[in-house]
Amino acid sequence: MDITLTGDVGDFLRSRRARIRPEEVGLPGHGRRRVPGLRREEVAQLAGVSVDYYIRLEQGRGPSVSDAVLDAIGRVLRLDDTEQHYLRTVARPAARRPSAAGPAPQKVRPGLRLLLDTMEKAPAFVLGRRMDVLAWNALGDAVVGFSQMPPEERNMPRQVFLNPQARELYPDWPAVAAETVAYLRLDAGNHPRDKRLATLVGELSLGSEDFRRLWADHQVKEKAHGAKRMRHPVAGELTMPYETLTVSGEPDQLLVVYTPEPGSQTADRLALLASWAASPAV
């Protein structure tokens, strides 16, 4: 399967203009329309650029396009801040990072590992490029089971889409799946020449129809904060708010910390899970 991480500015823009009805931007919505949403010439008109210029941009032939033009197009297409950032990264291929054919393995600083270990009441782990899981604390391991996975399978998208148990672990699996793909596509926009990422996307596309559908939807989203429900085989159902922090000095690493409310049922169940995990095997 041919998986391309670069040159998807056209697909992204087409998906964004398809979601906007003409009448939402003051244009007549009646009459025969061959495409859903806005036509290319309508986006160009509303953004104040020529139709030919906009067409060349959708074709990936606009490496010198200015921030002002991209901002104008973003306003027309009602992009949020994350989508606007993504548009800038995919619209200017000449400004992207050099090829990452052989990147060095990511490492977690000793100080960050120590910080993880001090979070005794909060499950926590570190994500790297491609949402690879780089490190975790004891409670994070008790919740997700990272240490039981082969190293090559310690990757969140692979676990969500290729692990049959994921739908049991996440009662809200469709929402988790969509969020995972949206962040993975954001990573692809930042690292379009990452061959390992292209391989991962290929594997997921071959192994999961749901992934193929979500990847084709071109949603992009940060993993800043939120909440997940989990159905743990030992602890039972857990409601897990989380915060995601960029690691200082390591822009491609994220510290994810689950933050159950003190005194909540989830906090009590996590405390029992921590005791169970720390008990020696009989």
mmCIF file of N, CA and C in Angstrom, residues 135-230:
data_model
loop_
_atom_site.group_PDB
_atom_site.id
_atom_site.type_symbol
_atom_site.label_atom_id
_atom_site.label_comp_id
_atom_site.label_asym_id
_atom_site.label_seq_id
_atom_site.Cartn_x
_atom_site.Cartn_y
_atom_site.Cartn_z
ATOM 1 N N ALA A 135 8.765 5.686 28.244
ATOM 2 C CA ALA A 135 8.997 5.427 29.672
ATOM 3 C C ALA A 135 7.660 5.521 30.388
ATOM 4 N N TRP A 136 7.597 4.964 31.608
ATOM 5 C CA TRP A 136 6.362 4.963 32.384
ATOM 6 C C TRP A 136 6.700 4.763 33.852
ATOM 7 N N ASN A 137 5.743 5.066 34.719
ATOM 8 C CA ASN A 137 5.944 4.774 36.140
ATOM 9 C C ASN A 137 5.186 3.501 36.508
ATOM 10 N N ALA A 138 5.304 3.094 37.759
ATOM 11 C CA ALA A 138 4.743 1.805 38.166
ATOM 12 C C ALA A 138 3.234 1.770 38.017
ATOM 13 N N LEU A 139 2.568 2.855 38.393
ATOM 14 C CA LEU A 139 1.110 2.855 38.311
ATOM 15 C C LEU A 139 0.644 2.936 36.856
ATOM 16 N N GLY A 140 1.372 3.670 36.027
ATOM 17 C CA GLY A 140 1.059 3.690 34.606
ATOM 18 C C GLY A 140 1.178 2.312 33.989
ATOM 19 N N ASP A 141 2.187 1.551 34.431
ATOM 20 C CA ASP A 141 2.362 0.180 33.953
ATOM 21 C C ASP A 141 1.235 -0.714 34.438
ATOM 22 N N ALA A 142 0.800 -0.516 35.699
ATOM 23 C CA ALA A 142 -0.288 -1.326 36.242
ATOM 24 C C ALA A 142 -1.590 -1.079 35.496
ATOM 25 N N VAL A 143 -1.787 0.149 35.018
ATOM 26 C CA VAL A 143 -3.016 0.482 34.313
ATOM 27 C C VAL A 143 -2.988 -0.026 32.878
ATOM 28 N N VAL A 144 -1.891 0.205 32.166
ATOM 29 C CA VAL A 144 -1.849 -0.079 30.726
ATOM 30 C C VAL A 144 -1.064 -1.337 30.391
ATOM 31 N N GLY A 145 -0.100 -1.718 31.234
ATOM 32 C CA GLY A 145 0.656 -2.940 30.981
ATOM 33 C C GLY A 145 1.784 -2.792 29.981
ATOM 34 N N PHE A 146 2.482 -1.659 29.997
ATOM 35 C CA PHE A 146 3.547 -1.421 29.028
ATOM 36 C C PHE A 146 4.651 -2.468 29.111
ATOM 37 N N SER A 147 5.026 -2.866 30.340
ATOM 38 C CA SER A 147 6.158 -3.791 30.500
ATOM 39 C C SER A 147 5.846 -5.179 29.951
ATOM 40 N N GLN A 148 4.556 -5.494 29.780
ATOM 41 C CA GLN A 148 4.184 -6.796 29.242
ATOM 42 C C GLN A 148 4.178 -6.823 27.708
ATOM 43 N N MET A 149 4.349 -5.658 27.099
ATOM 44 C CA MET A 149 4.331 -5.578 25.637
ATOM 45 C C MET A 149 5.738 -5.764 25.082
ATOM 46 N N PRO A 150 5.889 -6.423 23.939
ATOM 47 C CA PRO A 150 7.181 -6.414 23.251
ATOM 48 C C PRO A 150 7.566 -4.972 22.921
ATOM 49 N N PRO A 151 8.855 -4.633 22.968
ATOM 50 C CA PRO A 151 9.261 -3.235 22.729
ATOM 51 C C PRO A 151 8.693 -2.634 21.450
ATOM 52 N N GLU A 152 8.621 -3.414 20.376
ATOM 53 C CA GLU A 152 8.145 -2.873 19.101
ATOM 54 C C GLU A 152 6.642 -2.589 19.119
ATOM 55 N N GLU A 153 5.940 -3.079 20.129
ATOM 56 C CA GLU A 153 4.496 -2.847 20.205
ATOM 57 C C GLU A 153 4.131 -1.763 21.217
ATOM 58 N N ARG A 154 5.133 -1.134 21.813
ATOM 59 C CA ARG A 154 4.859 -0.051 22.770
ATOM 60 C C ARG A 154 4.609 1.248 22.006
ATOM 61 N N ASN A 155 3.479 1.296 21.399
ATOM 62 C CA ASN A 155 3.082 2.416 20.552
ATOM 63 C C ASN A 155 1.572 2.557 20.686
ATOM 64 N N MET A 156 1.096 3.751 21.008
ATOM 65 C CA MET A 156 -0.316 3.919 21.311
ATOM 66 C C MET A 156 -1.229 3.647 20.115
ATOM 67 N N PRO A 157 -0.939 4.152 18.897
ATOM 68 C CA PRO A 157 -1.817 3.807 17.775
ATOM 69 C C PRO A 157 -1.862 2.309 17.489
ATOM 70 N N ARG A 158 -0.716 1.650 17.609
ATOM 71 C CA ARG A 158 -0.700 0.204 17.370
ATOM 72 C C ARG A 158 -1.567 -0.526 18.399
ATOM 73 N N GLN A 159 -1.509 -0.074 19.650
ATOM 74 C CA GLN A 159 -2.323 -0.710 20.679
ATOM 75 C C GLN A 159 -3.814 -0.425 20.469
ATOM 76 N N VAL A 160 -4.141 0.786 20.071
ATOM 77 C CA VAL A 160 -5.554 1.156 19.903
ATOM 78 C C VAL A 160 -6.192 0.407 18.736
ATOM 79 N N PHE A 161 -5.452 0.250 17.632
ATOM 80 C CA PHE A 161 -6.065 -0.294 16.419
ATOM 81 C C PHE A 161 -5.762 -1.771 16.152
ATOM 82 N N LEU A 162 -4.642 -2.272 16.647
ATOM 83 C CA LEU A 162 -4.265 -3.644 16.318
ATOM 84 C C LEU A 162 -4.379 -4.607 17.492
ATOM 85 N N ASN A 163 -4.571 -4.101 18.686
ATOM 86 C CA ASN A 163 -4.737 -4.960 19.860
ATOM 87 C C ASN A 163 -6.227 -5.250 20.054
ATOM 88 N N PRO A 164 -6.653 -6.502 19.933
ATOM 89 C CA PRO A 164 -8.085 -6.815 20.068
ATOM 90 C C PRO A 164 -8.667 -6.421 21.423
ATOM 91 N N GLN A 165 -7.838 -6.307 22.449
ATOM 92 C CA GLN A 165 -8.337 -5.973 23.775
ATOM 93 C C GLN A 165 -8.602 -4.477 23.962
ATOM 94 N N ALA A 166 -8.213 -3.651 22.981
ATOM 95 C CA ALA A 166 -8.360 -2.202 23.132
ATOM 96 C C ALA A 166 -9.816 -1.788 23.289
ATOM 97 N N ARG A 167 -10.711 -2.449 22.590
ATOM 98 C CA ARG A 167 -12.124 -2.063 22.665
ATOM 99 C C ARG A 167 -12.727 -2.418 24.021
ATOM 100 N N GLU A 168 -12.117 -3.386 24.710
ATOM 101 C CA GLU A 168 -12.542 -3.693 26.069
ATOM 102 C C GLU A 168 -11.953 -2.700 27.055
ATOM 103 N N LEU A 169 -10.700 -2.321 26.823
ATOM 104 C CA LEU A 169 -10.038 -1.381 27.737
ATOM 105 C C LEU A 169 -10.678 -0.003 27.675
ATOM 106 N N TYR A 170 -11.070 0.434 26.469
ATOM 107 C CA TYR A 170 -11.638 1.770 26.294
ATOM 108 C C TYR A 170 -13.123 1.659 25.942
ATOM 109 N N PRO A 171 -14.036 1.849 26.889
ATOM 110 C CA PRO A 171 -15.467 1.808 26.580
ATOM 111 C C PRO A 171 -15.869 2.816 25.504
ATOM 112 N N ASP A 172 -15.162 3.949 25.454
ATOM 113 C CA ASP A 172 -15.431 4.967 24.431
ATOM 114 C C ASP A 172 -14.415 4.835 23.302
ATOM 115 N N TRP A 173 -14.232 3.620 22.808
ATOM 116 C CA TRP A 173 -13.173 3.362 21.830
ATOM 117 C C TRP A 173 -13.251 4.254 20.593
ATOM 118 N N PRO A 174 -14.415 4.499 19.997
ATOM 119 C CA PRO A 174 -14.435 5.359 18.803
ATOM 120 C C PRO A 174 -13.826 6.736 19.043
ATOM 121 N N ALA A 175 -14.105 7.332 20.202
ATOM 122 C CA ALA A 175 -13.544 8.648 20.505
ATOM 123 C C ALA A 175 -12.041 8.564 20.720
ATOM 124 N N VAL A 176 -11.578 7.525 21.409
ATOM 125 C CA VAL A 176 -10.139 7.332 21.622
ATOM 126 C C VAL A 176 -9.431 7.124 20.295
ATOM 127 N N ALA A 177 -10.034 6.329 19.409
ATOM 128 C CA ALA A 177 -9.433 6.061 18.103
ATOM 129 C C ALA A 177 -9.308 7.340 17.288
ATOM 130 N N ALA A 178 -10.369 8.156 17.259
ATOM 131 C CA ALA A 178 -10.341 9.397 16.490
ATOM 132 C C ALA A 178 -9.293 10.361 17.033
ATOM 133 N N GLU A 179 -9.196 10.471 18.359
ATOM 134 C CA GLU A 179 -8.211 11.351 18.977
ATOM 135 C C GLU A 179 -6.788 10.891 18.657
ATOM 136 N N THR A 180 -6.574 9.573 18.667
ATOM 137 C CA THR A 180 -5.250 9.025 18.394
ATOM 138 C C THR A 180 -4.819 9.329 16.975
ATOM 139 N N VAL A 181 -5.705 9.125 16.002
ATOM 140 C CA VAL A 181 -5.360 9.384 14.604
ATOM 141 C C VAL A 181 -5.142 10.877 14.368
ATOM 142 N N ALA A 182 -5.949 11.715 15.005
ATOM 143 C CA ALA A 182 -5.812 13.156 14.816
ATOM 144 C C ALA A 182 -4.454 13.648 15.310
ATOM 145 N N TYR A 183 -3.964 13.083 16.410
ATOM 146 C CA TYR A 183 -2.639 13.493 16.883
ATOM 147 C C TYR A 183 -1.540 12.887 16.007
ATOM 148 N N LEU A 184 -1.717 11.652 15.551
ATOM 149 C CA LEU A 184 -0.713 11.030 14.688
ATOM 150 C C LEU A 184 -0.569 11.809 13.388
ATOM 151 N N ARG A 185 -1.673 12.291 12.834
ATOM 152 C CA ARG A 185 -1.581 13.084 11.604
ATOM 153 C C ARG A 185 -0.878 14.412 11.870
ATOM 154 N N LEU A 186 -1.087 14.990 13.041
ATOM 155 C CA LEU A 186 -0.367 16.214 13.397
ATOM 156 C C LEU A 186 1.131 15.938 13.440
ATOM 157 N N ASP A 187 1.524 14.800 13.999
ATOM 158 C CA ASP A 187 2.932 14.412 14.034
ATOM 159 C C ASP A 187 3.468 14.209 12.623
ATOM 160 N N ALA A 188 2.644 13.634 11.747
ATOM 161 C CA ALA A 188 3.071 13.427 10.361
ATOM 162 C C ALA A 188 3.297 14.754 9.658
ATOM 163 N N GLY A 189 2.482 15.764 9.965
ATOM 164 C CA GLY A 189 2.689 17.075 9.369
ATOM 165 C C GLY A 189 3.998 17.698 9.801
ATOM 166 N N ASN A 190 4.392 17.444 11.049
ATOM 167 C CA ASN A 190 5.656 17.998 11.555
ATOM 168 C C ASN A 190 6.871 17.218 11.065
ATOM 169 N N HIS A 191 6.678 15.936 10.725
ATOM 170 C CA HIS A 191 7.799 15.072 10.321
ATOM 171 C C HIS A 191 7.417 14.277 9.071
ATOM 172 N N PRO A 192 7.234 14.962 7.941
ATOM 173 C CA PRO A 192 6.705 14.297 6.745
ATOM 174 C C PRO A 192 7.654 13.291 6.113
ATOM 175 N N ARG A 193 8.935 13.318 6.477
ATOM 176 C CA ARG A 193 9.895 12.386 5.868
ATOM 177 C C ARG A 193 10.305 11.259 6.823
ATOM 178 N N ASP A 194 9.529 11.047 7.848
ATOM 179 C CA ASP A 194 9.825 10.009 8.828
ATOM 180 C C ASP A 194 9.420 8.651 8.249
ATOM 181 N N LYS A 195 10.398 7.860 7.855
ATOM 182 C CA LYS A 195 10.101 6.577 7.217
ATOM 183 C C LYS A 195 9.458 5.597 8.180
ATOM 184 N N ARG A 196 9.856 5.647 9.447
ATOM 185 C CA ARG A 196 9.234 4.756 10.432
ATOM 186 C C ARG A 196 7.768 5.114 10.634
ATOM 187 N N LEU A 197 7.449 6.391 10.569
ATOM 188 C CA LEU A 197 6.058 6.803 10.673
ATOM 189 C C LEU A 197 5.269 6.327 9.461
ATOM 190 N N ALA A 198 5.859 6.437 8.276
ATOM 191 C CA ALA A 198 5.182 5.948 7.070
ATOM 192 C C ALA A 198 4.931 4.447 7.157
ATOM 193 N N THR A 199 5.904 3.712 7.696
ATOM 194 C CA THR A 199 5.736 2.265 7.868
ATOM 195 C C THR A 199 4.601 1.970 8.851
ATOM 196 N N LEU A 200 4.559 2.727 9.953
ATOM 197 C CA LEU A 200 3.506 2.540 10.940
ATOM 198 C C LEU A 200 2.131 2.810 10.331
ATOM 199 N N VAL A 201 2.007 3.907 9.601
ATOM 200 C CA VAL A 201 0.728 4.232 8.969
ATOM 201 C C VAL A 201 0.327 3.140 7.983
ATOM 202 N N GLY A 202 1.310 2.592 7.259
ATOM 203 C CA GLY A 202 1.015 1.499 6.344
ATOM 204 C C GLY A 202 0.505 0.263 7.064
ATOM 205 N N GLU A 203 1.159 -0.096 8.173
ATOM 206 C CA GLU A 203 0.732 -1.266 8.944
ATOM 207 C C GLU A 203 -0.677 -1.072 9.501
ATOM 208 N N LEU A 204 -0.939 0.104 10.029
ATOM 209 C CA LEU A 204 -2.254 0.374 10.594
ATOM 210 C C LEU A 204 -3.324 0.395 9.511
ATOM 211 N N SER A 205 -2.986 0.915 8.349
ATOM 212 C CA SER A 205 -3.943 0.961 7.249
ATOM 213 C C SER A 205 -4.291 -0.434 6.747
ATOM 214 N N LEU A 206 -3.293 -1.298 6.694
ATOM 215 C CA LEU A 206 -3.546 -2.667 6.264
ATOM 216 C C LEU A 206 -4.325 -3.452 7.313
ATOM 217 N N GLY A 207 -4.093 -3.148 8.583
ATOM 218 C CA GLY A 207 -4.678 -3.951 9.653
ATOM 219 C C GLY A 207 -5.993 -3.452 10.191
ATOM 220 N N SER A 208 -6.404 -2.226 9.844
ATOM 221 C CA SER A 208 -7.609 -1.667 10.451
ATOM 222 C C SER A 208 -8.369 -0.794 9.460
ATOM 223 N N GLU A 209 -9.582 -1.211 9.149
ATOM 224 C CA GLU A 209 -10.441 -0.391 8.297
ATOM 225 C C GLU A 209 -10.800 0.917 8.989
ATOM 226 N N ASP A 210 -10.978 0.856 10.321
ATOM 227 C CA ASP A 210 -11.286 2.075 11.071
ATOM 228 C C ASP A 210 -10.163 3.081 10.962
ATOM 229 N N PHE A 211 -8.917 2.608 11.031
ATOM 230 C CA PHE A 211 -7.796 3.536 10.891
ATOM 231 C C PHE A 211 -7.792 4.164 9.508
ATOM 232 N N ARG A 212 -7.987 3.368 8.461
ATOM 233 C CA ARG A 212 -7.988 3.908 7.100
ATOM 234 C C ARG A 212 -9.035 5.013 6.962
ATOM 235 N N ARG A 213 -10.215 4.781 7.507
ATOM 236 C CA ARG A 213 -11.286 5.772 7.401
ATOM 237 C C ARG A 213 -10.920 7.057 8.151
ATOM 238 N N LEU A 214 -10.406 6.919 9.354
ATOM 239 C CA LEU A 214 -10.062 8.091 10.148
ATOM 240 C C LEU A 214 -8.875 8.842 9.564
ATOM 241 N N TRP A 215 -7.894 8.119 9.052
ATOM 242 C CA TRP A 215 -6.727 8.772 8.447
ATOM 243 C C TRP A 215 -7.139 9.591 7.226
ATOM 244 N N ALA A 216 -8.072 9.058 6.453
ATOM 245 C CA ALA A 216 -8.531 9.760 5.251
ATOM 246 C C ALA A 216 -9.356 11.000 5.577
ATOM 247 N N ASP A 217 -9.805 11.124 6.816
ATOM 248 C CA ASP A 217 -10.635 12.254 7.216
ATOM 249 C C ASP A 217 -9.824 13.515 7.489
ATOM 250 N N HIS A 218 -8.501 13.375 7.653
ATOM 251 C CA HIS A 218 -7.581 14.513 7.796
ATOM 252 C C HIS A 218 -7.886 15.402 9.002
ATOM 253 N N GLN A 219 -8.354 14.802 10.095
ATOM 254 C CA GLN A 219 -8.510 15.578 11.313
ATOM 255 C C GLN A 219 -7.151 15.716 11.996
ATOM 256 N N VAL A 220 -6.899 16.877 12.597
ATOM 257 C CA VAL A 220 -5.665 17.101 13.362
ATOM 258 C C VAL A 220 -6.045 17.684 14.719
ATOM 259 N N LYS A 221 -5.368 17.208 15.763
ATOM 260 C CA LYS A 221 -5.734 17.646 17.103
ATOM 261 C C LYS A 221 -4.580 17.443 18.065
ATOM 262 N N GLU A 222 -4.357 18.416 18.944
ATOM 263 C CA GLU A 222 -3.388 18.281 20.016
ATOM 264 C C GLU A 222 -3.939 17.371 21.113
ATOM 265 N N LYS A 223 -3.019 16.783 21.893
ATOM 266 C CA LYS A 223 -3.422 15.983 23.042
ATOM 267 C C LYS A 223 -3.111 16.764 24.319
ATOM 268 N N ALA A 224 -3.693 17.938 24.464
ATOM 269 C CA ALA A 224 -3.349 18.801 25.592
ATOM 270 C C ALA A 224 -3.943 18.305 26.902
ATOM 271 N N HIS A 225 -5.214 17.969 26.876
ATOM 272 C CA HIS A 225 -5.879 17.490 28.088
ATOM 273 C C HIS A 225 -7.188 16.849 27.683
ATOM 274 N N GLY A 226 -7.801 16.167 28.616
ATOM 275 C CA GLY A 226 -9.058 15.495 28.329
ATOM 276 C C GLY A 226 -9.359 14.475 29.404
ATOM 277 N N ALA A 227 -10.130 13.478 29.050
ATOM 278 C CA ALA A 227 -10.471 12.412 29.993
ATOM 279 C C ALA A 227 -10.747 11.135 29.214
ATOM 280 N N LYS A 228 -10.374 10.011 29.807
ATOM 281 C CA LYS A 228 -10.637 8.710 29.202
ATOM 282 C C LYS A 228 -11.285 7.807 30.232
ATOM 283 N N ARG A 229 -12.215 7.008 29.764
ATOM 284 C CA ARG A 229 -12.746 5.939 30.602
ATOM 285 C C ARG A 229 -12.034 4.648 30.237
ATOM 286 N N MET A 230 -11.643 3.897 31.256
ATOM 287 C CA MET A 230 -10.982 2.620 31.050
ATOM 288 C C MET A 230 -11.702 1.541 31.841
#
